[in-house]
Short mmCIF file of N, CA and C in Angstrom, two decimals:
data_model
loop_
_atom_site.label_atom_id
_atom_site.label_comp_id
_atom_site.label_asym_id
_atom_site.label_seq_id
_atom_site.Cartn_x
_atom_site.Cartn_y
_atom_site.Cartn_z
N MET A 22 -9.40 -9.76 10.96
CA MET A 22 -8.39 -8.73 10.73
C MET A 22 -9.06 -7.46 10.21
N LYS A 23 -8.68 -6.33 10.78
CA LYS A 23 -9.21 -5.05 10.33
C LYS A 23 -8.20 -4.39 9.40
N ILE A 24 -8.71 -3.87 8.28
CA ILE A 24 -7.87 -3.22 7.28
C ILE A 24 -8.28 -1.76 7.16
N GLY A 25 -7.32 -0.86 7.25
CA GLY A 25 -7.56 0.56 7.03
C GLY A 25 -6.77 1.03 5.82
N ILE A 26 -7.36 1.92 5.04
CA ILE A 26 -6.68 2.48 3.87
C ILE A 26 -6.75 4.00 3.95
N ILE A 27 -5.59 4.63 4.04
CA ILE A 27 -5.52 6.09 4.07
C ILE A 27 -5.06 6.54 2.70
N GLY A 28 -5.95 7.24 2.01
CA GLY A 28 -5.69 7.65 0.63
C GLY A 28 -6.59 6.88 -0.31
N THR A 29 -7.36 7.60 -1.12
CA THR A 29 -8.33 6.94 -1.99
C THR A 29 -8.14 7.36 -3.45
N GLY A 30 -6.91 7.60 -3.83
CA GLY A 30 -6.60 7.85 -5.23
C GLY A 30 -6.56 6.53 -5.98
N ASN A 31 -5.80 6.49 -7.08
CA ASN A 31 -5.79 5.29 -7.92
C ASN A 31 -5.33 4.05 -7.18
N ILE A 32 -4.23 4.16 -6.42
CA ILE A 32 -3.69 2.98 -5.73
C ILE A 32 -4.56 2.59 -4.54
N GLY A 33 -4.93 3.56 -3.70
CA GLY A 33 -5.76 3.26 -2.54
C GLY A 33 -7.09 2.63 -2.95
N SER A 34 -7.71 3.15 -4.01
CA SER A 34 -8.98 2.60 -4.48
C SER A 34 -8.79 1.19 -5.05
N ALA A 35 -7.68 0.97 -5.75
CA ALA A 35 -7.40 -0.36 -6.29
C ALA A 35 -7.21 -1.38 -5.18
N ILE A 36 -6.52 -0.99 -4.12
CA ILE A 36 -6.34 -1.89 -2.97
C ILE A 36 -7.69 -2.20 -2.35
N ALA A 37 -8.54 -1.21 -2.22
CA ALA A 37 -9.88 -1.42 -1.66
C ALA A 37 -10.68 -2.39 -2.52
N ARG A 38 -10.62 -2.24 -3.83
CA ARG A 38 -11.34 -3.15 -4.72
C ARG A 38 -10.86 -4.58 -4.57
N ALA A 39 -9.53 -4.74 -4.45
CA ALA A 39 -8.98 -6.08 -4.26
C ALA A 39 -9.46 -6.70 -2.95
N MET A 40 -9.54 -5.89 -1.90
CA MET A 40 -9.96 -6.39 -0.59
C MET A 40 -11.43 -6.83 -0.59
N VAL A 41 -12.30 -6.00 -1.10
CA VAL A 41 -13.72 -6.36 -1.06
C VAL A 41 -14.02 -7.53 -1.98
N ARG A 42 -13.20 -7.73 -3.00
CA ARG A 42 -13.38 -8.86 -3.89
C ARG A 42 -13.28 -10.19 -3.15
N ILE A 43 -12.45 -10.23 -2.11
CA ILE A 43 -12.32 -11.47 -1.32
C ILE A 43 -13.16 -11.42 -0.05
N GLY A 44 -14.02 -10.41 0.07
CA GLY A 44 -14.90 -10.31 1.23
C GLY A 44 -14.28 -9.69 2.45
N GLN A 45 -13.13 -9.03 2.29
CA GLN A 45 -12.45 -8.38 3.40
C GLN A 45 -13.06 -7.00 3.65
N GLU A 46 -13.44 -6.72 4.88
CA GLU A 46 -13.95 -5.40 5.21
C GLU A 46 -12.80 -4.40 5.30
N VAL A 47 -13.08 -3.18 4.84
CA VAL A 47 -12.06 -2.13 4.86
C VAL A 47 -12.68 -0.82 5.33
N THR A 48 -11.85 -0.03 6.00
CA THR A 48 -12.22 1.34 6.36
C THR A 48 -11.37 2.29 5.53
N LEU A 49 -12.05 3.14 4.76
CA LEU A 49 -11.37 4.08 3.87
C LEU A 49 -11.37 5.47 4.47
N ALA A 50 -10.29 6.19 4.26
CA ALA A 50 -10.22 7.55 4.80
C ALA A 50 -9.34 8.42 3.92
N ASN A 51 -9.71 9.69 3.86
CA ASN A 51 -8.84 10.69 3.25
C ASN A 51 -9.07 12.01 3.99
N ARG A 52 -8.27 13.01 3.66
CA ARG A 52 -8.36 14.28 4.38
C ARG A 52 -9.59 15.10 4.01
N ARG A 53 -10.28 14.71 2.95
CA ARG A 53 -11.49 15.44 2.57
C ARG A 53 -12.70 15.00 3.39
N GLY A 54 -12.57 13.88 4.09
CA GLY A 54 -13.66 13.43 4.94
C GLY A 54 -14.54 12.38 4.30
N PRO A 55 -15.33 11.66 5.12
CA PRO A 55 -16.15 10.55 4.64
C PRO A 55 -17.12 10.91 3.53
N ALA A 56 -17.65 12.13 3.54
CA ALA A 56 -18.65 12.51 2.53
C ALA A 56 -18.07 12.46 1.12
N ALA A 57 -16.77 12.65 0.99
CA ALA A 57 -16.13 12.65 -0.33
C ALA A 57 -16.01 11.25 -0.92
N LEU A 58 -16.36 10.23 -0.15
CA LEU A 58 -16.17 8.85 -0.59
C LEU A 58 -17.47 8.18 -1.04
N ASP A 59 -18.55 8.92 -1.12
CA ASP A 59 -19.85 8.31 -1.42
C ASP A 59 -19.84 7.49 -2.71
N GLY A 60 -19.28 8.04 -3.78
CA GLY A 60 -19.27 7.33 -5.06
C GLY A 60 -18.48 6.04 -5.00
N LEU A 61 -17.31 6.09 -4.39
CA LEU A 61 -16.47 4.89 -4.28
C LEU A 61 -17.14 3.84 -3.40
N LEU A 62 -17.77 4.27 -2.32
CA LEU A 62 -18.44 3.32 -1.42
C LEU A 62 -19.60 2.61 -2.12
N LYS A 63 -20.33 3.32 -2.95
CA LYS A 63 -21.42 2.69 -3.70
C LYS A 63 -20.88 1.61 -4.62
N GLU A 64 -19.73 1.89 -5.23
CA GLU A 64 -19.10 0.90 -6.12
C GLU A 64 -18.63 -0.32 -5.33
N LEU A 65 -18.02 -0.09 -4.17
CA LEU A 65 -17.40 -1.18 -3.42
C LEU A 65 -18.41 -2.04 -2.68
N GLY A 66 -19.53 -1.48 -2.28
CA GLY A 66 -20.54 -2.27 -1.60
C GLY A 66 -20.38 -2.30 -0.09
N PRO A 67 -21.09 -3.21 0.57
CA PRO A 67 -21.20 -3.18 2.03
C PRO A 67 -19.94 -3.55 2.80
N LYS A 68 -18.93 -4.10 2.14
CA LYS A 68 -17.70 -4.46 2.85
C LYS A 68 -16.80 -3.25 3.10
N ALA A 69 -17.12 -2.12 2.47
CA ALA A 69 -16.32 -0.91 2.63
C ALA A 69 -17.10 0.14 3.39
N ARG A 70 -16.42 0.83 4.27
CA ARG A 70 -17.04 1.93 5.00
C ARG A 70 -16.09 3.11 5.04
N ALA A 71 -16.66 4.29 5.16
CA ALA A 71 -15.85 5.50 5.28
C ALA A 71 -15.59 5.77 6.76
N GLY A 72 -14.41 6.25 7.03
CA GLY A 72 -14.07 6.62 8.40
C GLY A 72 -13.14 7.82 8.40
N THR A 73 -12.78 8.25 9.57
CA THR A 73 -11.78 9.30 9.68
C THR A 73 -10.39 8.68 9.50
N VAL A 74 -9.41 9.53 9.27
CA VAL A 74 -8.04 9.03 9.17
C VAL A 74 -7.63 8.34 10.46
N ASP A 75 -8.05 8.89 11.59
CA ASP A 75 -7.73 8.28 12.88
C ASP A 75 -8.34 6.88 12.99
N GLU A 76 -9.56 6.71 12.51
CA GLU A 76 -10.20 5.39 12.57
C GLU A 76 -9.48 4.39 11.67
N ALA A 77 -9.15 4.80 10.47
CA ALA A 77 -8.43 3.90 9.55
C ALA A 77 -7.07 3.52 10.11
N ALA A 78 -6.43 4.46 10.80
CA ALA A 78 -5.09 4.22 11.34
C ALA A 78 -5.08 3.25 12.51
N LYS A 79 -6.24 2.93 13.06
CA LYS A 79 -6.32 2.00 14.20
C LYS A 79 -6.54 0.56 13.77
N ALA A 80 -6.57 0.30 12.47
CA ALA A 80 -6.76 -1.06 11.98
C ALA A 80 -5.51 -1.90 12.25
N ASP A 81 -5.65 -3.22 12.10
CA ASP A 81 -4.52 -4.13 12.31
C ASP A 81 -3.44 -3.92 11.26
N ILE A 82 -3.89 -3.75 10.01
CA ILE A 82 -2.97 -3.42 8.91
C ILE A 82 -3.48 -2.15 8.25
N VAL A 83 -2.61 -1.16 8.16
CA VAL A 83 -2.99 0.15 7.62
C VAL A 83 -2.21 0.39 6.34
N PHE A 84 -2.92 0.61 5.24
CA PHE A 84 -2.28 0.98 3.99
C PHE A 84 -2.25 2.49 3.87
N VAL A 85 -1.11 3.02 3.46
CA VAL A 85 -1.00 4.45 3.19
C VAL A 85 -0.64 4.61 1.72
N ALA A 86 -1.54 5.23 0.96
CA ALA A 86 -1.35 5.43 -0.48
C ALA A 86 -1.72 6.87 -0.81
N VAL A 87 -0.76 7.76 -0.64
CA VAL A 87 -0.99 9.20 -0.73
C VAL A 87 0.10 9.81 -1.60
N ASN A 88 -0.22 10.88 -2.33
CA ASN A 88 0.83 11.59 -3.06
C ASN A 88 1.97 11.93 -2.11
N TRP A 89 3.19 11.74 -2.59
CA TRP A 89 4.35 11.82 -1.70
C TRP A 89 4.40 13.13 -0.92
N SER A 90 4.16 14.24 -1.57
CA SER A 90 4.27 15.54 -0.90
C SER A 90 3.18 15.75 0.14
N LYS A 91 2.12 14.96 0.07
CA LYS A 91 0.99 15.14 0.98
C LYS A 91 1.00 14.16 2.16
N ILE A 92 1.99 13.29 2.22
CA ILE A 92 2.04 12.30 3.31
C ILE A 92 2.09 12.95 4.68
N PRO A 93 2.95 13.95 4.92
CA PRO A 93 2.97 14.56 6.26
C PRO A 93 1.61 15.12 6.67
N GLU A 94 0.94 15.79 5.74
CA GLU A 94 -0.38 16.34 6.05
C GLU A 94 -1.40 15.23 6.30
N ALA A 95 -1.35 14.17 5.48
CA ALA A 95 -2.32 13.09 5.61
C ALA A 95 -2.19 12.36 6.94
N LEU A 96 -0.98 12.30 7.48
CA LEU A 96 -0.74 11.56 8.72
C LEU A 96 -0.57 12.47 9.93
N ALA A 97 -0.83 13.76 9.75
CA ALA A 97 -0.66 14.71 10.85
C ALA A 97 -1.54 14.33 12.03
N GLY A 98 -0.96 14.39 13.22
CA GLY A 98 -1.70 14.09 14.44
C GLY A 98 -1.71 12.62 14.82
N LEU A 99 -1.17 11.76 13.97
CA LEU A 99 -1.09 10.33 14.28
C LEU A 99 0.33 10.04 14.76
N SER A 100 0.54 10.21 16.03
CA SER A 100 1.92 10.20 16.54
C SER A 100 2.38 8.88 17.12
N ASN A 101 1.45 8.00 17.47
CA ASN A 101 1.86 6.74 18.09
C ASN A 101 1.16 5.58 17.41
N TRP A 102 1.94 4.78 16.66
CA TRP A 102 1.36 3.69 15.89
C TRP A 102 1.36 2.37 16.65
N SER A 103 1.93 2.35 17.83
CA SER A 103 1.81 1.23 18.77
C SER A 103 2.10 -0.13 18.15
N GLY A 104 3.10 -0.18 17.28
CA GLY A 104 3.50 -1.47 16.72
C GLY A 104 2.58 -2.02 15.65
N ARG A 105 1.60 -1.22 15.19
CA ARG A 105 0.72 -1.71 14.14
C ARG A 105 1.49 -1.81 12.81
N ILE A 106 0.98 -2.66 11.93
CA ILE A 106 1.59 -2.84 10.62
C ILE A 106 1.09 -1.75 9.68
N VAL A 107 2.03 -1.04 9.07
CA VAL A 107 1.69 0.00 8.10
C VAL A 107 2.34 -0.37 6.77
N VAL A 108 1.52 -0.49 5.74
CA VAL A 108 2.01 -0.81 4.41
C VAL A 108 2.25 0.48 3.64
N ASP A 109 3.49 0.69 3.28
CA ASP A 109 3.89 1.86 2.50
C ASP A 109 3.68 1.54 1.02
N ALA A 110 2.59 2.06 0.46
CA ALA A 110 2.26 1.81 -0.95
C ALA A 110 2.56 3.04 -1.80
N ASN A 111 3.49 3.86 -1.35
CA ASN A 111 3.78 5.14 -1.98
C ASN A 111 5.05 5.08 -2.82
N ASN A 112 5.16 6.03 -3.73
CA ASN A 112 6.39 6.24 -4.49
C ASN A 112 6.74 7.73 -4.44
N PRO A 113 8.04 8.06 -4.38
CA PRO A 113 8.44 9.47 -4.22
C PRO A 113 8.41 10.26 -5.52
N ILE A 114 7.24 10.28 -6.13
CA ILE A 114 7.04 11.00 -7.38
C ILE A 114 5.55 11.23 -7.53
N GLU A 115 5.15 12.30 -8.22
CA GLU A 115 3.72 12.53 -8.41
C GLU A 115 3.48 13.45 -9.59
N ALA A 116 2.27 13.35 -10.12
CA ALA A 116 1.88 14.18 -11.26
C ALA A 116 1.74 15.64 -10.81
N PRO A 117 1.84 16.60 -11.73
CA PRO A 117 2.00 16.39 -13.18
C PRO A 117 3.45 16.38 -13.66
N ALA A 118 4.38 16.81 -12.81
CA ALA A 118 5.77 16.94 -13.27
C ALA A 118 6.50 15.59 -13.30
N PHE A 119 6.12 14.67 -12.41
CA PHE A 119 6.78 13.36 -12.31
C PHE A 119 8.29 13.49 -12.10
N ARG A 120 8.67 14.48 -11.29
CA ARG A 120 10.07 14.62 -10.93
C ARG A 120 10.31 13.90 -9.61
N PRO A 121 11.38 13.13 -9.51
CA PRO A 121 11.65 12.42 -8.26
C PRO A 121 12.02 13.38 -7.13
N PHE A 122 11.62 13.02 -5.92
CA PHE A 122 11.97 13.82 -4.76
C PHE A 122 13.37 13.44 -4.29
N ASP A 123 14.09 14.42 -3.77
CA ASP A 123 15.43 14.18 -3.23
C ASP A 123 15.29 13.57 -1.84
N LEU A 124 15.72 12.32 -1.70
CA LEU A 124 15.58 11.59 -0.44
C LEU A 124 16.91 11.49 0.30
N GLY A 125 17.90 12.22 -0.14
CA GLY A 125 19.18 12.21 0.54
C GLY A 125 19.88 10.86 0.52
N GLY A 126 19.66 10.08 -0.53
CA GLY A 126 20.32 8.79 -0.65
C GLY A 126 19.61 7.64 0.05
N ARG A 127 18.53 7.94 0.78
CA ARG A 127 17.79 6.88 1.46
C ARG A 127 16.68 6.33 0.58
N SER A 128 16.19 5.14 0.92
CA SER A 128 15.03 4.62 0.21
C SER A 128 13.80 5.38 0.68
N SER A 129 12.76 5.40 -0.16
CA SER A 129 11.55 6.13 0.22
C SER A 129 10.91 5.55 1.47
N SER A 130 11.01 4.24 1.66
CA SER A 130 10.40 3.63 2.85
C SER A 130 11.13 4.00 4.13
N GLU A 131 12.43 4.19 4.04
CA GLU A 131 13.17 4.67 5.21
C GLU A 131 12.70 6.07 5.60
N VAL A 132 12.47 6.91 4.61
CA VAL A 132 11.94 8.24 4.88
C VAL A 132 10.51 8.15 5.39
N PHE A 133 9.69 7.33 4.74
CA PHE A 133 8.30 7.17 5.13
C PHE A 133 8.18 6.71 6.59
N SER A 134 9.08 5.86 7.03
CA SER A 134 9.03 5.33 8.41
C SER A 134 9.05 6.44 9.45
N GLU A 135 9.67 7.55 9.12
CA GLU A 135 9.72 8.67 10.06
C GLU A 135 8.35 9.31 10.28
N PHE A 136 7.44 9.13 9.32
CA PHE A 136 6.09 9.68 9.45
C PHE A 136 5.17 8.80 10.28
N VAL A 137 5.59 7.56 10.56
CA VAL A 137 4.74 6.63 11.31
C VAL A 137 5.54 6.03 12.47
N PRO A 138 5.95 6.85 13.42
CA PRO A 138 6.80 6.37 14.52
C PRO A 138 6.14 5.24 15.30
N GLY A 139 6.90 4.20 15.54
CA GLY A 139 6.39 3.05 16.29
C GLY A 139 5.72 1.99 15.45
N ALA A 140 5.54 2.26 14.15
CA ALA A 140 4.88 1.30 13.26
C ALA A 140 5.89 0.27 12.74
N LYS A 141 5.36 -0.88 12.35
CA LYS A 141 6.14 -1.89 11.65
C LYS A 141 5.85 -1.70 10.16
N VAL A 142 6.78 -1.09 9.46
CA VAL A 142 6.54 -0.69 8.07
C VAL A 142 6.91 -1.82 7.11
N VAL A 143 5.99 -2.08 6.18
CA VAL A 143 6.24 -3.04 5.10
C VAL A 143 6.00 -2.31 3.79
N LYS A 144 6.97 -2.37 2.90
CA LYS A 144 6.82 -1.78 1.57
C LYS A 144 6.15 -2.80 0.67
N ALA A 145 5.00 -2.44 0.07
CA ALA A 145 4.29 -3.37 -0.81
C ALA A 145 3.19 -2.61 -1.55
N PHE A 146 2.63 -3.25 -2.58
CA PHE A 146 1.48 -2.73 -3.32
C PHE A 146 1.79 -1.43 -4.08
N ASN A 147 3.05 -1.14 -4.31
CA ASN A 147 3.40 0.12 -4.98
C ASN A 147 3.95 -0.06 -6.38
N HIS A 148 4.23 -1.30 -6.80
CA HIS A 148 4.94 -1.46 -8.07
C HIS A 148 4.04 -1.84 -9.24
N LEU A 149 2.82 -2.34 -8.98
CA LEU A 149 1.92 -2.71 -10.06
C LEU A 149 0.97 -1.55 -10.39
N GLN A 150 0.55 -1.50 -11.64
CA GLN A 150 -0.43 -0.50 -12.04
C GLN A 150 -1.77 -0.80 -11.37
N PRO A 151 -2.56 0.24 -11.08
CA PRO A 151 -3.81 0.05 -10.32
C PRO A 151 -4.75 -1.00 -10.90
N HIS A 152 -4.90 -1.05 -12.22
CA HIS A 152 -5.84 -2.02 -12.80
C HIS A 152 -5.39 -3.45 -12.60
N LEU A 153 -4.08 -3.66 -12.43
CA LEU A 153 -3.57 -5.00 -12.15
C LEU A 153 -3.76 -5.36 -10.68
N LEU A 154 -3.65 -4.36 -9.80
CA LEU A 154 -3.90 -4.60 -8.37
C LEU A 154 -5.34 -5.00 -8.11
N SER A 155 -6.26 -4.36 -8.80
CA SER A 155 -7.68 -4.60 -8.54
C SER A 155 -8.27 -5.69 -9.43
N GLY A 156 -7.51 -6.14 -10.42
CA GLY A 156 -8.01 -7.14 -11.36
C GLY A 156 -7.74 -8.56 -10.91
N ASP A 157 -7.91 -9.47 -11.83
CA ASP A 157 -7.70 -10.89 -11.55
C ASP A 157 -6.21 -11.15 -11.33
N PRO A 158 -5.83 -11.68 -10.16
CA PRO A 158 -4.42 -11.92 -9.89
C PRO A 158 -3.85 -13.13 -10.64
N ARG A 159 -4.70 -13.92 -11.23
CA ARG A 159 -4.23 -15.09 -11.97
C ARG A 159 -4.01 -14.71 -13.43
N ALA A 160 -2.87 -15.15 -13.98
CA ALA A 160 -2.53 -14.83 -15.36
C ALA A 160 -1.57 -15.88 -15.90
N GLU A 161 -1.74 -16.23 -17.15
CA GLU A 161 -0.83 -17.16 -17.83
C GLU A 161 -0.66 -18.48 -17.07
N GLY A 162 -1.66 -18.88 -16.32
CA GLY A 162 -1.57 -20.12 -15.57
C GLY A 162 -0.85 -20.00 -14.24
N GLY A 163 -0.52 -18.79 -13.84
CA GLY A 163 0.15 -18.57 -12.56
C GLY A 163 -0.50 -17.42 -11.81
N ARG A 164 0.23 -16.88 -10.82
CA ARG A 164 -0.28 -15.76 -10.03
C ARG A 164 0.64 -14.56 -10.19
N ARG A 165 0.03 -13.38 -10.33
CA ARG A 165 0.83 -12.17 -10.42
C ARG A 165 1.63 -11.98 -9.13
N VAL A 166 2.83 -11.47 -9.28
CA VAL A 166 3.74 -11.27 -8.15
C VAL A 166 3.51 -9.91 -7.51
N LEU A 167 3.44 -9.90 -6.17
CA LEU A 167 3.50 -8.67 -5.40
C LEU A 167 4.74 -8.75 -4.51
N PHE A 168 5.62 -7.79 -4.66
CA PHE A 168 6.83 -7.74 -3.85
C PHE A 168 6.54 -7.10 -2.50
N LEU A 169 7.32 -7.48 -1.50
CA LEU A 169 7.25 -6.81 -0.21
C LEU A 169 8.64 -6.76 0.40
N ALA A 170 8.83 -5.78 1.27
CA ALA A 170 10.10 -5.62 1.97
C ALA A 170 9.81 -5.01 3.33
N GLY A 171 10.66 -5.32 4.30
CA GLY A 171 10.48 -4.76 5.63
C GLY A 171 11.52 -5.28 6.59
N ASP A 172 11.55 -4.69 7.77
CA ASP A 172 12.55 -5.06 8.77
C ASP A 172 11.98 -5.92 9.89
N ASP A 173 10.66 -6.13 9.93
CA ASP A 173 10.03 -6.93 10.96
C ASP A 173 9.49 -8.21 10.33
N ALA A 174 10.02 -9.36 10.74
CA ALA A 174 9.67 -10.63 10.11
C ALA A 174 8.19 -10.96 10.26
N GLN A 175 7.62 -10.73 11.44
CA GLN A 175 6.21 -11.07 11.65
C GLN A 175 5.30 -10.17 10.84
N ALA A 176 5.64 -8.89 10.76
CA ALA A 176 4.84 -7.96 9.97
C ALA A 176 4.85 -8.39 8.50
N LYS A 177 6.02 -8.78 8.00
CA LYS A 177 6.09 -9.24 6.61
C LYS A 177 5.29 -10.52 6.42
N ALA A 178 5.33 -11.40 7.41
CA ALA A 178 4.56 -12.65 7.30
C ALA A 178 3.06 -12.35 7.23
N ASN A 179 2.60 -11.40 8.02
CA ASN A 179 1.17 -11.05 8.00
C ASN A 179 0.76 -10.44 6.66
N VAL A 180 1.59 -9.56 6.13
CA VAL A 180 1.28 -8.95 4.84
C VAL A 180 1.37 -10.00 3.73
N SER A 181 2.33 -10.89 3.84
CA SER A 181 2.46 -11.97 2.86
C SER A 181 1.22 -12.85 2.84
N GLN A 182 0.69 -13.17 4.01
CA GLN A 182 -0.54 -13.96 4.10
C GLN A 182 -1.71 -13.23 3.45
N LEU A 183 -1.79 -11.93 3.67
CA LEU A 183 -2.85 -11.14 3.06
C LEU A 183 -2.71 -11.14 1.54
N ILE A 184 -1.50 -10.98 1.05
CA ILE A 184 -1.25 -11.02 -0.39
C ILE A 184 -1.72 -12.35 -0.97
N SER A 185 -1.42 -13.44 -0.28
CA SER A 185 -1.85 -14.76 -0.74
C SER A 185 -3.37 -14.89 -0.73
N ARG A 186 -4.02 -14.35 0.31
CA ARG A 186 -5.49 -14.37 0.35
C ARG A 186 -6.09 -13.64 -0.83
N LEU A 187 -5.42 -12.58 -1.27
CA LEU A 187 -5.90 -11.81 -2.42
C LEU A 187 -5.68 -12.54 -3.74
N GLY A 188 -4.91 -13.63 -3.69
CA GLY A 188 -4.66 -14.43 -4.89
C GLY A 188 -3.35 -14.15 -5.58
N PHE A 189 -2.55 -13.23 -5.04
CA PHE A 189 -1.26 -12.91 -5.62
C PHE A 189 -0.17 -13.80 -5.01
N ALA A 190 1.00 -13.77 -5.62
CA ALA A 190 2.17 -14.48 -5.09
C ALA A 190 3.09 -13.47 -4.42
N ALA A 191 3.34 -13.65 -3.13
CA ALA A 191 4.20 -12.73 -2.39
C ALA A 191 5.67 -13.11 -2.57
N VAL A 192 6.49 -12.13 -2.87
CA VAL A 192 7.93 -12.34 -2.99
C VAL A 192 8.64 -11.36 -2.07
N ASP A 193 9.34 -11.89 -1.06
CA ASP A 193 10.02 -11.08 -0.05
C ASP A 193 11.39 -10.65 -0.57
N LEU A 194 11.61 -9.34 -0.60
CA LEU A 194 12.87 -8.79 -1.11
C LEU A 194 13.85 -8.40 0.00
N GLY A 195 13.49 -8.67 1.26
CA GLY A 195 14.42 -8.36 2.34
C GLY A 195 14.08 -7.08 3.08
N SER A 196 15.08 -6.33 3.45
CA SER A 196 14.92 -5.16 4.33
C SER A 196 14.32 -3.97 3.59
N LEU A 197 13.86 -2.99 4.38
CA LEU A 197 13.35 -1.75 3.79
C LEU A 197 14.43 -1.04 2.98
N ALA A 198 15.63 -0.98 3.54
CA ALA A 198 16.71 -0.24 2.89
C ALA A 198 17.08 -0.86 1.56
N GLN A 199 17.11 -2.19 1.49
CA GLN A 199 17.54 -2.86 0.26
C GLN A 199 16.35 -3.24 -0.62
N GLY A 200 15.42 -4.02 -0.06
CA GLY A 200 14.28 -4.47 -0.85
C GLY A 200 13.36 -3.34 -1.25
N GLY A 201 13.16 -2.39 -0.33
CA GLY A 201 12.30 -1.25 -0.66
C GLY A 201 12.83 -0.45 -1.84
N ARG A 202 14.13 -0.36 -1.94
CA ARG A 202 14.75 0.40 -3.03
C ARG A 202 14.53 -0.30 -4.38
N LEU A 203 14.44 -1.62 -4.38
CA LEU A 203 14.27 -2.37 -5.63
C LEU A 203 12.92 -2.10 -6.28
N THR A 204 11.89 -1.85 -5.46
CA THR A 204 10.55 -1.62 -6.02
C THR A 204 10.18 -0.15 -6.07
N GLN A 205 11.07 0.71 -5.64
CA GLN A 205 10.78 2.14 -5.58
C GLN A 205 10.76 2.75 -6.98
N PHE A 206 9.74 3.57 -7.22
CA PHE A 206 9.66 4.29 -8.50
C PHE A 206 9.75 5.78 -8.24
N PRO A 207 10.71 6.46 -8.90
CA PRO A 207 11.65 5.94 -9.89
C PRO A 207 12.92 5.38 -9.23
N GLY A 208 13.72 4.71 -10.02
CA GLY A 208 15.02 4.27 -9.58
C GLY A 208 15.18 2.77 -9.45
N GLY A 209 14.17 2.09 -8.93
CA GLY A 209 14.27 0.64 -8.75
C GLY A 209 14.06 -0.11 -10.05
N PRO A 210 14.61 -1.32 -10.16
CA PRO A 210 14.48 -2.09 -11.40
C PRO A 210 13.16 -2.85 -11.53
N LEU A 211 12.34 -2.90 -10.47
CA LEU A 211 11.15 -3.75 -10.50
C LEU A 211 9.81 -3.05 -10.71
N PRO A 212 9.69 -1.73 -10.52
CA PRO A 212 8.38 -1.10 -10.72
C PRO A 212 7.83 -1.33 -12.12
N THR A 213 6.53 -1.49 -12.17
CA THR A 213 5.72 -1.69 -13.39
C THR A 213 5.92 -3.06 -14.03
N LEU A 214 6.84 -3.88 -13.52
CA LEU A 214 6.99 -5.21 -14.09
C LEU A 214 5.79 -6.07 -13.66
N ASN A 215 5.15 -6.67 -14.63
CA ASN A 215 4.00 -7.53 -14.37
C ASN A 215 4.47 -8.97 -14.47
N LEU A 216 4.99 -9.48 -13.36
CA LEU A 216 5.58 -10.81 -13.33
C LEU A 216 4.58 -11.83 -12.81
N VAL A 217 4.74 -13.08 -13.27
CA VAL A 217 3.85 -14.17 -12.87
C VAL A 217 4.69 -15.30 -12.27
N LYS A 218 4.21 -15.82 -11.14
CA LYS A 218 4.87 -16.95 -10.50
C LYS A 218 4.04 -18.20 -10.73
N PHE A 219 4.72 -19.25 -11.14
CA PHE A 219 4.05 -20.53 -11.39
C PHE A 219 4.26 -21.46 -10.20
N ASP A 220 3.18 -21.97 -9.65
CA ASP A 220 3.28 -22.84 -8.47
C ASP A 220 3.62 -24.27 -8.85
#
């Protein structure tokens, strides 16, 4: 399985750290270009490589973790996602003001889906703090929970399997409209909750 990550801020970098920890190869990309990733690549080691946004977007599962206002620019020119799985790891808020964006009553993932036409969107990896995403998923004798939501059953199954490979416990919250809203920050009741599932 090929993994692409578009966006290398706190969340994108944390996802990359979690992936290389289990030996998963990843292609990282941002709008500043591969040269801007030298420091992060040295930290991550040989399982991570820098690529263009177009290269990262051609992976089997593509994570998008970009400041909300910059998503259109980050994905500009990527018009056909050909049914690939895109994980929406974004929240409609950003520093320094931390004011929520007006989404017209829709969930952020419903809005995000318009930026990735043809993709199978799964909302995930957006509710935990970065150090918990990249750290040990086992805690208190159980596994930390990662929520996911989406409208395509197979896409959710694939992301759920990846979450399990990373050592987390996947909890499916249903559709993008309903489940995505539960983990959306701000507004949802589940963001920042560090929950543990006991097997």
